[in-house]
Coordinates of N, CA, C and O in Angstrom, one line a residue:
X217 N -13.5 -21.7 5.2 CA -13.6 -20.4 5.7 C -14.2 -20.5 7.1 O -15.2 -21.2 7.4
X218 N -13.6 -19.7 8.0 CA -14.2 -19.9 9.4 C -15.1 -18.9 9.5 O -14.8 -17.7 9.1
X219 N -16.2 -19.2 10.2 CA -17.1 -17.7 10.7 C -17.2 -17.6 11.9 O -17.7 -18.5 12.6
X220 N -16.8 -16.2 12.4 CA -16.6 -15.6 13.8 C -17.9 -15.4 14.1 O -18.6 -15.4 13.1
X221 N -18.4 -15.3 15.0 CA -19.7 -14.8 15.7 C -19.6 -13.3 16.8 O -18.5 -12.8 16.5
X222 N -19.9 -12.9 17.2 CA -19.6 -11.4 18.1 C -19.4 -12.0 19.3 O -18.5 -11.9 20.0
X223 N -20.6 -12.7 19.3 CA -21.1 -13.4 21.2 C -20.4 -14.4 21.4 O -20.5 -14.9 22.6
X224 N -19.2 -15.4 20.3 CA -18.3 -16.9 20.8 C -17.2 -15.9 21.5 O -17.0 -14.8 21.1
X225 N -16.6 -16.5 22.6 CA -15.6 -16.0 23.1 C -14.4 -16.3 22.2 O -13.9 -17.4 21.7
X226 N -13.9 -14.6 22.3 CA -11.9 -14.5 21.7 C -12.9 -14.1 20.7 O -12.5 -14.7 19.6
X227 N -14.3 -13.3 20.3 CA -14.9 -12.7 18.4 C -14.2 -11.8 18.9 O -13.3 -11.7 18.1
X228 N -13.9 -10.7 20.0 CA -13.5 -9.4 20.2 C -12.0 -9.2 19.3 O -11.7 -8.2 18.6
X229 N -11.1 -10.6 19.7 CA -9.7 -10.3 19.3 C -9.4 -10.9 17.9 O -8.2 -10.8 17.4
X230 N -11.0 -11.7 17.1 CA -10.4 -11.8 16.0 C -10.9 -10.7 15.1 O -10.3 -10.3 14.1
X231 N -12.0 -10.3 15.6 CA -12.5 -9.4 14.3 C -12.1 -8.0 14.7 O -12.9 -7.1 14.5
X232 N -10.8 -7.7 15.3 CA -10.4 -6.5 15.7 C -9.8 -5.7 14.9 O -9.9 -4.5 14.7
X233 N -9.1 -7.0 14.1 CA -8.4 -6.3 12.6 C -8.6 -6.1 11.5 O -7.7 -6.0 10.6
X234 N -10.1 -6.1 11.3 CA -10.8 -6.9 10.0 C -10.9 -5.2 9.5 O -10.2 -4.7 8.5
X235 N -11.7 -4.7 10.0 CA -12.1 -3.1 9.7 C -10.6 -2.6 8.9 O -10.8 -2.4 7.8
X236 N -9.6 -2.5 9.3 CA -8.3 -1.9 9.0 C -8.0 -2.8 7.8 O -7.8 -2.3 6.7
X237 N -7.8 -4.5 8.0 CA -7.6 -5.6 7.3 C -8.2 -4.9 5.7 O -7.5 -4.7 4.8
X238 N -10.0 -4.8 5.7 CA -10.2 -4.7 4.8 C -10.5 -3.3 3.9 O -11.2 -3.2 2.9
X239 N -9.5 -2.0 4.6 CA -9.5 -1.1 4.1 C -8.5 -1.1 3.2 O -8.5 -0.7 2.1
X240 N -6.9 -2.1 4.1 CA -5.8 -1.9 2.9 C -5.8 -3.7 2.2 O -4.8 -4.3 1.8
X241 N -7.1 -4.1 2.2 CA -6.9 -4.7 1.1 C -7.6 -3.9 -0.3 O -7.2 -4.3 -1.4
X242 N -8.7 -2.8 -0.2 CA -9.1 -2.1 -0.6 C -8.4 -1.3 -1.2 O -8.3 -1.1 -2.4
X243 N -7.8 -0.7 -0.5 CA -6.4 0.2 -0.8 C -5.5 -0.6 -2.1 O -5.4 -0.1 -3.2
X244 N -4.8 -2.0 -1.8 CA -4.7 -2.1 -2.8 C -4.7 -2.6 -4.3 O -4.0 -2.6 -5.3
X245 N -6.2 -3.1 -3.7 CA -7.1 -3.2 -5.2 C -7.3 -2.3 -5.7 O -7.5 -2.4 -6.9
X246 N -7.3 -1.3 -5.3 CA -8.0 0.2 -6.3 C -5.8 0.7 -6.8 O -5.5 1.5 -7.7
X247 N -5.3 0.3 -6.3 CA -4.0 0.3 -6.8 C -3.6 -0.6 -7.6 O -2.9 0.0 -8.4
X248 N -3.6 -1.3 -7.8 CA -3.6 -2.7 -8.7 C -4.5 -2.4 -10.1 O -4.0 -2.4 -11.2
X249 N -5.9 -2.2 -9.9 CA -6.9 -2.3 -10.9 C -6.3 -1.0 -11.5 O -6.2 -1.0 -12.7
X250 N -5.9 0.5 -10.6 CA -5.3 1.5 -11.4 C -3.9 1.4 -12.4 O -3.6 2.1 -13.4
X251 N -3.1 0.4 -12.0 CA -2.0 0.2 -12.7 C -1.8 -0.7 -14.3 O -1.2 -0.6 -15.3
X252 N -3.1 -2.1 -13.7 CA -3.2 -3.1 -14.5 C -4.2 -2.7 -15.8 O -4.1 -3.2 -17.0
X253 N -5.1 -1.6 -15.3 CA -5.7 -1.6 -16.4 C -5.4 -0.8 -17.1 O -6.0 -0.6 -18.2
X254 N -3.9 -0.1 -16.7 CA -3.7 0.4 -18.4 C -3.9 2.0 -17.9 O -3.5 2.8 -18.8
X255 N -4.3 2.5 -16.9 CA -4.6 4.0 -16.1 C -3.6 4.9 -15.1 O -3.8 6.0 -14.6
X256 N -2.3 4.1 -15.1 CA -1.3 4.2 -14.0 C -1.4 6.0 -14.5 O -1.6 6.8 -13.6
X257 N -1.1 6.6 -16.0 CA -1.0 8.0 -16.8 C -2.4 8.8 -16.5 O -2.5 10.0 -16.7
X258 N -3.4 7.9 -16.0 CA -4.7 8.9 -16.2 C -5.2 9.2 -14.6 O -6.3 9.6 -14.5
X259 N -4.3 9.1 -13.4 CA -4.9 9.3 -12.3 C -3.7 10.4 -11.4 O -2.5 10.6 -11.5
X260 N -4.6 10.7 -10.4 CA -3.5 12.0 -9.7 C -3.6 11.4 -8.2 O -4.8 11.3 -7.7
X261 N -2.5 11.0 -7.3 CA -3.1 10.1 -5.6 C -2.3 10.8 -4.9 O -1.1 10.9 -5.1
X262 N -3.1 11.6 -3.8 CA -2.5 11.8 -2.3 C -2.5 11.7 -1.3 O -3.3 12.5 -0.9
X263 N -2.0 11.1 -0.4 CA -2.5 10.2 0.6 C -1.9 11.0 1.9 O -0.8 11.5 1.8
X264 N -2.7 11.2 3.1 CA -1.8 12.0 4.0 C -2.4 11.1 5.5 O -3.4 10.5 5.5
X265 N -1.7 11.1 6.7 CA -2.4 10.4 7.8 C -2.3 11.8 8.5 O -1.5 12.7 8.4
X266 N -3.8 11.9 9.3 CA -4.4 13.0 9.9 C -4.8 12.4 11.3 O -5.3 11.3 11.6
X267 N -4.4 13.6 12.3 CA -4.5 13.2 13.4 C -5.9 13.2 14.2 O -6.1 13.8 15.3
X268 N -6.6 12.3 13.5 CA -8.2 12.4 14.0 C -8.8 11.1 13.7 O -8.2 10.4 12.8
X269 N -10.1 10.5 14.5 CA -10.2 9.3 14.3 C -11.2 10.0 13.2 O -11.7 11.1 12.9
X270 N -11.2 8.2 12.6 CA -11.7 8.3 11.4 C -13.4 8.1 11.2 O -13.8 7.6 10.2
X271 N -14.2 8.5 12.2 CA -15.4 9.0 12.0 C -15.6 10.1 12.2 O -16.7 10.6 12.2
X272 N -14.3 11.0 12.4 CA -14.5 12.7 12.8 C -14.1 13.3 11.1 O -14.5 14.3 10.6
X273 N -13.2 12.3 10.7 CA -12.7 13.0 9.5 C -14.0 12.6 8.3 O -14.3 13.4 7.4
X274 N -14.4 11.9 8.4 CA -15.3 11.2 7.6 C -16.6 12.3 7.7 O -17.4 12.5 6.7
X275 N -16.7 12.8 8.9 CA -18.2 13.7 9.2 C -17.2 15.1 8.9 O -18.1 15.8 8.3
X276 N -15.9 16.0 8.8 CA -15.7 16.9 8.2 C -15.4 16.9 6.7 O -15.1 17.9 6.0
X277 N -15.6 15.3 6.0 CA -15.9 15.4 4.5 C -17.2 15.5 4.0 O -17.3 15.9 2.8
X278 N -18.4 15.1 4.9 CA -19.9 14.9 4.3 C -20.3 15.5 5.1 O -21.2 15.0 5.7
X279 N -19.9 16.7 5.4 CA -21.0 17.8 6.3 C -20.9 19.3 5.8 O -20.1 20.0 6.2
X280 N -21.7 19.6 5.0 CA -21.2 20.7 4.4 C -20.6 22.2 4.9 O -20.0 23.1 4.5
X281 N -21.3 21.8 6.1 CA -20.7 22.7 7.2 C -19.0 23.0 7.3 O -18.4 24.1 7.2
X282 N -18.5 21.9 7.6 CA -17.4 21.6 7.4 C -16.8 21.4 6.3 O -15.6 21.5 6.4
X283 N -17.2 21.2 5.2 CA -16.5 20.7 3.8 C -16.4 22.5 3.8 O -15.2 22.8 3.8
X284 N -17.2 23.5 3.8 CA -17.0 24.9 3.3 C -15.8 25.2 4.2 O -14.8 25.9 3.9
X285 N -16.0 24.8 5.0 CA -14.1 25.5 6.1 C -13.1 25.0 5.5 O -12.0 25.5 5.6
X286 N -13.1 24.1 4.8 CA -11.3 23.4 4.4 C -11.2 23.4 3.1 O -10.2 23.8 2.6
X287 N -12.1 22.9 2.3 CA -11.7 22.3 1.1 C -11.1 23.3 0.1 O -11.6 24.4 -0.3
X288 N -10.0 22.9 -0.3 CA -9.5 23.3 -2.0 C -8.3 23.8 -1.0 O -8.3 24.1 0.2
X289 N -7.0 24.0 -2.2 CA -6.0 24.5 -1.4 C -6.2 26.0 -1.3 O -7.1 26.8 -1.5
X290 N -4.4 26.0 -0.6 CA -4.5 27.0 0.6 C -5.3 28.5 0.2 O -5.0 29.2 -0.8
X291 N -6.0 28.8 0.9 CA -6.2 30.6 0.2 C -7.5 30.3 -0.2 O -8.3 31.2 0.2
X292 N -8.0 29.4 -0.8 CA -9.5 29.1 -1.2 C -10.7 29.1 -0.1 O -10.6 28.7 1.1
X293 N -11.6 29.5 -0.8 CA -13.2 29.9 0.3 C -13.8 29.1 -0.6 O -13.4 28.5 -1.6
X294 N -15.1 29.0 0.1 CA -16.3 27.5 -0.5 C -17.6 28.3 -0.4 O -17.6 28.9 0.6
X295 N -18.7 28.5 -1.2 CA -20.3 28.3 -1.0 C -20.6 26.9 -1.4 O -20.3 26.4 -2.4
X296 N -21.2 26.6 -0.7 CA -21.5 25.2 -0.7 C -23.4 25.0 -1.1 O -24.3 24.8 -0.3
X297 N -23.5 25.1 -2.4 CA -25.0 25.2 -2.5 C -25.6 24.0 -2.3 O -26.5 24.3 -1.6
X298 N -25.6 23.2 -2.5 CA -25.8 21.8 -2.3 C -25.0 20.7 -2.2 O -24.0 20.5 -2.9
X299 N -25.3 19.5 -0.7 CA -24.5 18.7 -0.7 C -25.8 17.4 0.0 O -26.2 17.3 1.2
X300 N -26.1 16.6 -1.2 CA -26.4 15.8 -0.6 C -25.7 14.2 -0.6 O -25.9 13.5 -1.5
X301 N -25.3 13.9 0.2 CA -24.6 13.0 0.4 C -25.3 11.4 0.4 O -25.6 10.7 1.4
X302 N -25.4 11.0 -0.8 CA -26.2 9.7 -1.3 C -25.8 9.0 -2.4 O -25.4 9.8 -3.3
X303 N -25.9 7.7 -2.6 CA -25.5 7.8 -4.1 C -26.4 8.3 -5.1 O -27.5 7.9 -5.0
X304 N -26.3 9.0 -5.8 CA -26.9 9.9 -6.8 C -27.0 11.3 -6.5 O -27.4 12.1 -7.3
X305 N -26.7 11.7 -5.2 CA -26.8 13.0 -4.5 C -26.2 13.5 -5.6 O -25.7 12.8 -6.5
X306 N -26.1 15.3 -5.6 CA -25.6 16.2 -6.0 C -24.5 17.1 -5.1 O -24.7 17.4 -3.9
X307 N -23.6 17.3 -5.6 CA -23.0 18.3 -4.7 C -22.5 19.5 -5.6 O -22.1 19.3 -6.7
X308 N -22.6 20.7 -5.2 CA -22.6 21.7 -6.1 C -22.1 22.7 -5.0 O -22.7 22.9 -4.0
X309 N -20.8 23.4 -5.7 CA -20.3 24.2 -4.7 C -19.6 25.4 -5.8 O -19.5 25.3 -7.0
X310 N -19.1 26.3 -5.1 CA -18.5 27.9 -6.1 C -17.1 27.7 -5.0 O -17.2 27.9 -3.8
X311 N -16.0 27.3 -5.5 CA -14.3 27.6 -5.1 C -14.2 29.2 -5.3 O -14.1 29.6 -6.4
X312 N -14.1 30.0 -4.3 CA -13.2 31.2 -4.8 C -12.1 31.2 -4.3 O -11.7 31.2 -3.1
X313 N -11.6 31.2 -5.6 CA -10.1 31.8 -5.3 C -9.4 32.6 -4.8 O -10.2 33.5 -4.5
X314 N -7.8 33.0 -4.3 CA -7.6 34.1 -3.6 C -7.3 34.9 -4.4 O -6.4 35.6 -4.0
X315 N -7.7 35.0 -5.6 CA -7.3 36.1 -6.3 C -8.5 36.7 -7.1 O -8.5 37.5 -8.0
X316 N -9.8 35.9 -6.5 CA -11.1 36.7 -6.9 C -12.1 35.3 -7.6 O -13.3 34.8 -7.5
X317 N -10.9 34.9 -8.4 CA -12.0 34.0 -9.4 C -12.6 33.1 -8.9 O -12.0 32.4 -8.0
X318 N -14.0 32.8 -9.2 CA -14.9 31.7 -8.6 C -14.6 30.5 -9.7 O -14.2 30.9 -10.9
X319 N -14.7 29.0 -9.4 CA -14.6 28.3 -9.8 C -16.1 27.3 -9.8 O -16.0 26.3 -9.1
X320 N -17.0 27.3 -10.3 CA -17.8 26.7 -10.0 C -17.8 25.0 -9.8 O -17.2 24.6 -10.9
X321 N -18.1 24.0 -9.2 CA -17.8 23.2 -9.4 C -19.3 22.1 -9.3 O -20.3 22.5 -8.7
X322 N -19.3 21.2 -9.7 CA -20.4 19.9 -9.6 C -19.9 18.3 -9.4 O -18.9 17.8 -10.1
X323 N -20.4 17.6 -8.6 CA -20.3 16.2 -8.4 C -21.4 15.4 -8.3 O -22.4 15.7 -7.7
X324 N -21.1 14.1 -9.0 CA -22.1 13.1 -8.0 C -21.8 12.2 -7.5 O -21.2 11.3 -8.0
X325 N -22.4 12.4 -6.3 CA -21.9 10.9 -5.7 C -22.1 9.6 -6.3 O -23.2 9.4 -6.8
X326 N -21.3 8.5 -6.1 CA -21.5 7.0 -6.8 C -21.7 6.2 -5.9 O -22.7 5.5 -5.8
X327 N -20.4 6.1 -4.7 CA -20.9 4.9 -3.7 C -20.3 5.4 -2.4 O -19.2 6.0 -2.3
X328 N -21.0 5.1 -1.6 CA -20.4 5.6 -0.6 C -20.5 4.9 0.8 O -21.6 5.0 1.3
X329 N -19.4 3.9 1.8 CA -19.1 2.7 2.6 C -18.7 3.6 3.9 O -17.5 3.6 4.3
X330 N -20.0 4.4 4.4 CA -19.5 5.0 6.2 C -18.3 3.9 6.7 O -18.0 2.8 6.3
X331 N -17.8 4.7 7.8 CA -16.7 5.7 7.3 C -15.7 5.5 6.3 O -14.9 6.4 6.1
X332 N -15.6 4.6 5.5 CA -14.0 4.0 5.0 C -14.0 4.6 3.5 O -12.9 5.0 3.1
X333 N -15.3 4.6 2.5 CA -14.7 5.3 0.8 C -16.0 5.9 0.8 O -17.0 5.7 1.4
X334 N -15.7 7.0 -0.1 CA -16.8 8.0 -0.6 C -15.9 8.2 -2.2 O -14.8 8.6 -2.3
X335 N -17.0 7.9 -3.5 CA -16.4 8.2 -4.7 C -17.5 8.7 -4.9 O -18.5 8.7 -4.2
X336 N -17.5 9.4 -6.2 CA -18.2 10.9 -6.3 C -17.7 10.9 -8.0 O -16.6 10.4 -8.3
X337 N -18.5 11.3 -8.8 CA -17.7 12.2 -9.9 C -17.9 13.7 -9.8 O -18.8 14.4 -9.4
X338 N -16.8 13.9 -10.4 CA -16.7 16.0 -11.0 C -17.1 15.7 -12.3 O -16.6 15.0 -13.1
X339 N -18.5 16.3 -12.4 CA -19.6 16.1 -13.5 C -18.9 17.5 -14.6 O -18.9 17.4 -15.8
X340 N -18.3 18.8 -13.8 CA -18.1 19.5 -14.4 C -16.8 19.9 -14.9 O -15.9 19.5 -14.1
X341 N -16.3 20.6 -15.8 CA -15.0 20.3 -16.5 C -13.5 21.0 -15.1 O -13.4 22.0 -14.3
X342 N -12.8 20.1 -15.4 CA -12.5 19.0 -16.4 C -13.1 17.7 -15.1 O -13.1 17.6 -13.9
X343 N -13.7 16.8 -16.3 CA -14.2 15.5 -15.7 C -13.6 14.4 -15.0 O -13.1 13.7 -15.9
X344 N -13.5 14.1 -14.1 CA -12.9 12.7 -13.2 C -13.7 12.3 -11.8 O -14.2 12.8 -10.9
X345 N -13.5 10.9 -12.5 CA -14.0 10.2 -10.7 C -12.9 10.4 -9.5 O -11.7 10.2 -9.6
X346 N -13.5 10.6 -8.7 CA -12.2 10.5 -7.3 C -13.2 9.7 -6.4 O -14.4 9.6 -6.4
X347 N -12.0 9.0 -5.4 CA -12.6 8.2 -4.6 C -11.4 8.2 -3.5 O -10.2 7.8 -3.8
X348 N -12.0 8.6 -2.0 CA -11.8 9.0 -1.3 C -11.4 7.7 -0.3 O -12.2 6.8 -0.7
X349 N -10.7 7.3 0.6 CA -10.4 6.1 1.2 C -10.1 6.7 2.9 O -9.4 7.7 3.1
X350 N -10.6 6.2 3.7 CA -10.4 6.5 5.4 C -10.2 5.4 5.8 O -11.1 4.6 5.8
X351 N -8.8 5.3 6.4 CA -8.2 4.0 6.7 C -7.9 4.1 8.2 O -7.0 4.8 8.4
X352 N -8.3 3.7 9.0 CA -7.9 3.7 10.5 C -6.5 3.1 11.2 O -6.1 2.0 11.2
X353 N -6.0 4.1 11.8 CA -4.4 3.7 12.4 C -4.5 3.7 13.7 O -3.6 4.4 14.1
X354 N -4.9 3.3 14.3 CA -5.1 3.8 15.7 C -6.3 4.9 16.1 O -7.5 4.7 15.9
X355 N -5.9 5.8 16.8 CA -6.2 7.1 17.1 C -6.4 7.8 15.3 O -7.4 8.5 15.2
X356 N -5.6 7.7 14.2 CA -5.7 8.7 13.3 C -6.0 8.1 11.9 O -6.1 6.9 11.5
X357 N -6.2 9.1 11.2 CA -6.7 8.2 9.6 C -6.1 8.8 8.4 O -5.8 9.9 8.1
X358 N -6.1 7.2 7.5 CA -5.2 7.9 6.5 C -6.0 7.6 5.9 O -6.7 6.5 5.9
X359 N -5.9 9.3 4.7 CA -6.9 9.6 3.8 C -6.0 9.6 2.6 O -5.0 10.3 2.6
X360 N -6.4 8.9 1.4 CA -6.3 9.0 0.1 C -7.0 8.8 -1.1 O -7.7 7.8 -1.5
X361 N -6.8 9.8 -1.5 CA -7.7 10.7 -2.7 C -7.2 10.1 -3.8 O -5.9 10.2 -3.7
X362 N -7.7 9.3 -5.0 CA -7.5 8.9 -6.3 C -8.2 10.1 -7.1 O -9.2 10.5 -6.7
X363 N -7.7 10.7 -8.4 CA -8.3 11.2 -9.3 C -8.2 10.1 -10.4 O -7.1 9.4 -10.6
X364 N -9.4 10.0 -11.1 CA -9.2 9.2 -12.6 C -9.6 10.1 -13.4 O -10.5 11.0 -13.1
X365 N -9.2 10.0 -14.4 CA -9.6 10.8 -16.0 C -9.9 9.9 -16.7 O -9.6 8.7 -16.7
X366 N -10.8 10.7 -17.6 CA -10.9 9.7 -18.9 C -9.7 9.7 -19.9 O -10.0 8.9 -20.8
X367 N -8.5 10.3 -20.0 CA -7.4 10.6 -20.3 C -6.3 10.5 -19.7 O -6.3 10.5 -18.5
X368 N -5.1 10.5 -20.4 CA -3.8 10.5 -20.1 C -4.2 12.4 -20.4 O -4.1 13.2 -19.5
X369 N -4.5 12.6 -21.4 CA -4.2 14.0 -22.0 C -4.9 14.9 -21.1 O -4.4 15.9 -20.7
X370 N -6.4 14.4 -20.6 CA -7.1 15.4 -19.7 C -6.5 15.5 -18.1 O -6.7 16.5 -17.4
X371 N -5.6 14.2 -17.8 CA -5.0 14.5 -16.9 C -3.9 15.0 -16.6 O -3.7 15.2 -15.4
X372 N -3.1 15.3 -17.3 CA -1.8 15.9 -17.7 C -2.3 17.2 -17.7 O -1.8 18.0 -16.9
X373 N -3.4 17.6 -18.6 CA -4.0 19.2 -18.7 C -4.2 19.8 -17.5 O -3.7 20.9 -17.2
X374 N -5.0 18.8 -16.7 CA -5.6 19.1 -15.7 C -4.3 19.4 -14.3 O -4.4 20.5 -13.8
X375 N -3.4 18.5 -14.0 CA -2.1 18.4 -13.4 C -1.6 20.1 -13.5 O -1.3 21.0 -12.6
X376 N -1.6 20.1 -15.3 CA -0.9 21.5 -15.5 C -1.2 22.6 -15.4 O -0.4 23.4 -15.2
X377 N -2.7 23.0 -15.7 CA -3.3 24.0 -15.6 C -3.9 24.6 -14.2 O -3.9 25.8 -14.0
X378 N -4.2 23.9 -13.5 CA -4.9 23.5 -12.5 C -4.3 23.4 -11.1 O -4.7 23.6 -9.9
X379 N -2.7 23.1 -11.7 CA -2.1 22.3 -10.4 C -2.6 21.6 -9.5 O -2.5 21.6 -8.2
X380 N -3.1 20.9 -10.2 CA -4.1 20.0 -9.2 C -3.5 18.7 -8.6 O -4.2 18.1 -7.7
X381 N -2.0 18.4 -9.1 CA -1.3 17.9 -7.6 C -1.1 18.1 -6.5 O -1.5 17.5 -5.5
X382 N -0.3 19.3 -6.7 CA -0.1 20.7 -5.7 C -1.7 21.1 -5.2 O -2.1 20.9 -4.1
X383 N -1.9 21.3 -5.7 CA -3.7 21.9 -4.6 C -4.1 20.3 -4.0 O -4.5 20.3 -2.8
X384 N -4.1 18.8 -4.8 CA -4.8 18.1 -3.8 C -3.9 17.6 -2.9 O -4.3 16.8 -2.1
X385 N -2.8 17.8 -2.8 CA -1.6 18.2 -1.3 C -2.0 18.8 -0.3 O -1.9 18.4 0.9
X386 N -2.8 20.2 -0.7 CA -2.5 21.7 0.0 C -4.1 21.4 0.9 O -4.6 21.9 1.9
X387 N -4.6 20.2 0.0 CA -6.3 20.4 0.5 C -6.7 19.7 1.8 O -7.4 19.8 2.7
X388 N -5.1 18.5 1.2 CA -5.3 17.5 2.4 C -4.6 18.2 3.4 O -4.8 17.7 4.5
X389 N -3.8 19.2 3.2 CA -3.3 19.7 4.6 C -3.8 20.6 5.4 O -3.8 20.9 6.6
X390 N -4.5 21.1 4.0 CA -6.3 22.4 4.8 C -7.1 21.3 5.8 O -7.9 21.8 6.7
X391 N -7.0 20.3 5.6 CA -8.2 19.3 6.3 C -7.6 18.7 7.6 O -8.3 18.2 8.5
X392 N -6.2 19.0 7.5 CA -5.2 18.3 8.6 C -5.5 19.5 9.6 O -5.9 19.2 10.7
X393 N -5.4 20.7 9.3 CA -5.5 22.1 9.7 C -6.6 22.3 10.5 O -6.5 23.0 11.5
X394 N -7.7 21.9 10.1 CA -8.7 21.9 10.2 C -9.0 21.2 11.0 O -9.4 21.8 12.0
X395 N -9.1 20.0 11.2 CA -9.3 19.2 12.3 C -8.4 19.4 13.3 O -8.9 19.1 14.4
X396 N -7.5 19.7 13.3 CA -6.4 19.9 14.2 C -6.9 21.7 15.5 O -6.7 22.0 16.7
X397 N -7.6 22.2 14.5 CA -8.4 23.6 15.0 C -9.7 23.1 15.4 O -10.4 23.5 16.3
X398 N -9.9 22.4 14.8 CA -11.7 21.3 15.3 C -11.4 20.4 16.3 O -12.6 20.1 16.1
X399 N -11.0 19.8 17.1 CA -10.9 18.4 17.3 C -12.3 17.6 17.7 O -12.4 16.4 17.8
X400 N -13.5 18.5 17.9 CA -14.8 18.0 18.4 C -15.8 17.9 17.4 O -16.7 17.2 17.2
X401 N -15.3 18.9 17.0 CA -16.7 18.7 15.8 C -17.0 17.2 15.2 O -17.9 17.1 14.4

């Protein structure tokens, strides 16, 4: 194994790729470990590239300020009562709907690697870990969202009832929307 240094001349042009290098090798370990272990039926992924670098999108996911402008699909509003962003943090927020109904919702965070993964569980029904990935393309970042269930059956439920394909589509495009109306924040 060779080790780069910052200060040997030509560290600029090798460790240039490494940041990106080890998001999509990350990327597809958490694809691999989802297929091999038997979970390919228990998870929901959508992945979108957004036109913002990837410490702007990363600060409109862990800022609650911003998480209450975008999150949940289209038509949905946020109170955001708690968001503390740590592992073991709490995040606790009320979805209302556009048709009145509040959704209450709860998470906690598990691990979280500035800027590149933030995974979290939804402590409250229906239950799953998601784990969030910010991969850098240049100028823009691709974000993809894993859900896991403890089920094939709770995720199927959840898919159906919920539309929770369709909304975590609509959420990533609330966030595309959003930054795109932000670009500084």
């Amino acid at each position: 194994m060779r080790v780069v240094k910052a200060e040997q001349p030509g560290a600029e042009d090798a460790l240039a790729g490494m940041d990106q290098g080890w998001s999509e090798s990350l990327e597809r370990l958490l694809d691999l470990a989802a297929t091999t272990a038997g979970c390919a039926d228990r998870h929901i992924v959508a992945t979108r590239l957004l036109d913002a670098p990837r410490e702007l999108v990363w600060k409109a996911w862990t800022d609650p300020k911003h998480v209450a402008a975008w999150w949940g699909p289209k038509g949905f509003t946020n109170t955001i009562q708690e968001m503390d962003v740590r592992p073991g943090g709490v995040w606790r927020l009320v979805m209302h709907g556009p048709d009145g109904t509040d959704y209450p919702n709860e998470h906690v965070f598990v691990e979280l690697v500035p800027p590149q993964l933030l995974v979290y569980d939804h402590v409250s029904a229906p239950q799953f870990r998601s784990c969030a990935t910010f991969n850098a393309e240049g100028d823009q970042t691709r974000v993809t969202v894993r859900l896991l269930f403890p089920s094939a059956e709770l995720c199927d439920k959840t898919a159906k009832a919920f539309g929770a394909v369709e909304g975590l589509h609509q959420m990533l495009e609330c966030l595309a929307n959003y930054l795109s109306a932000n670009p500084d924040r």
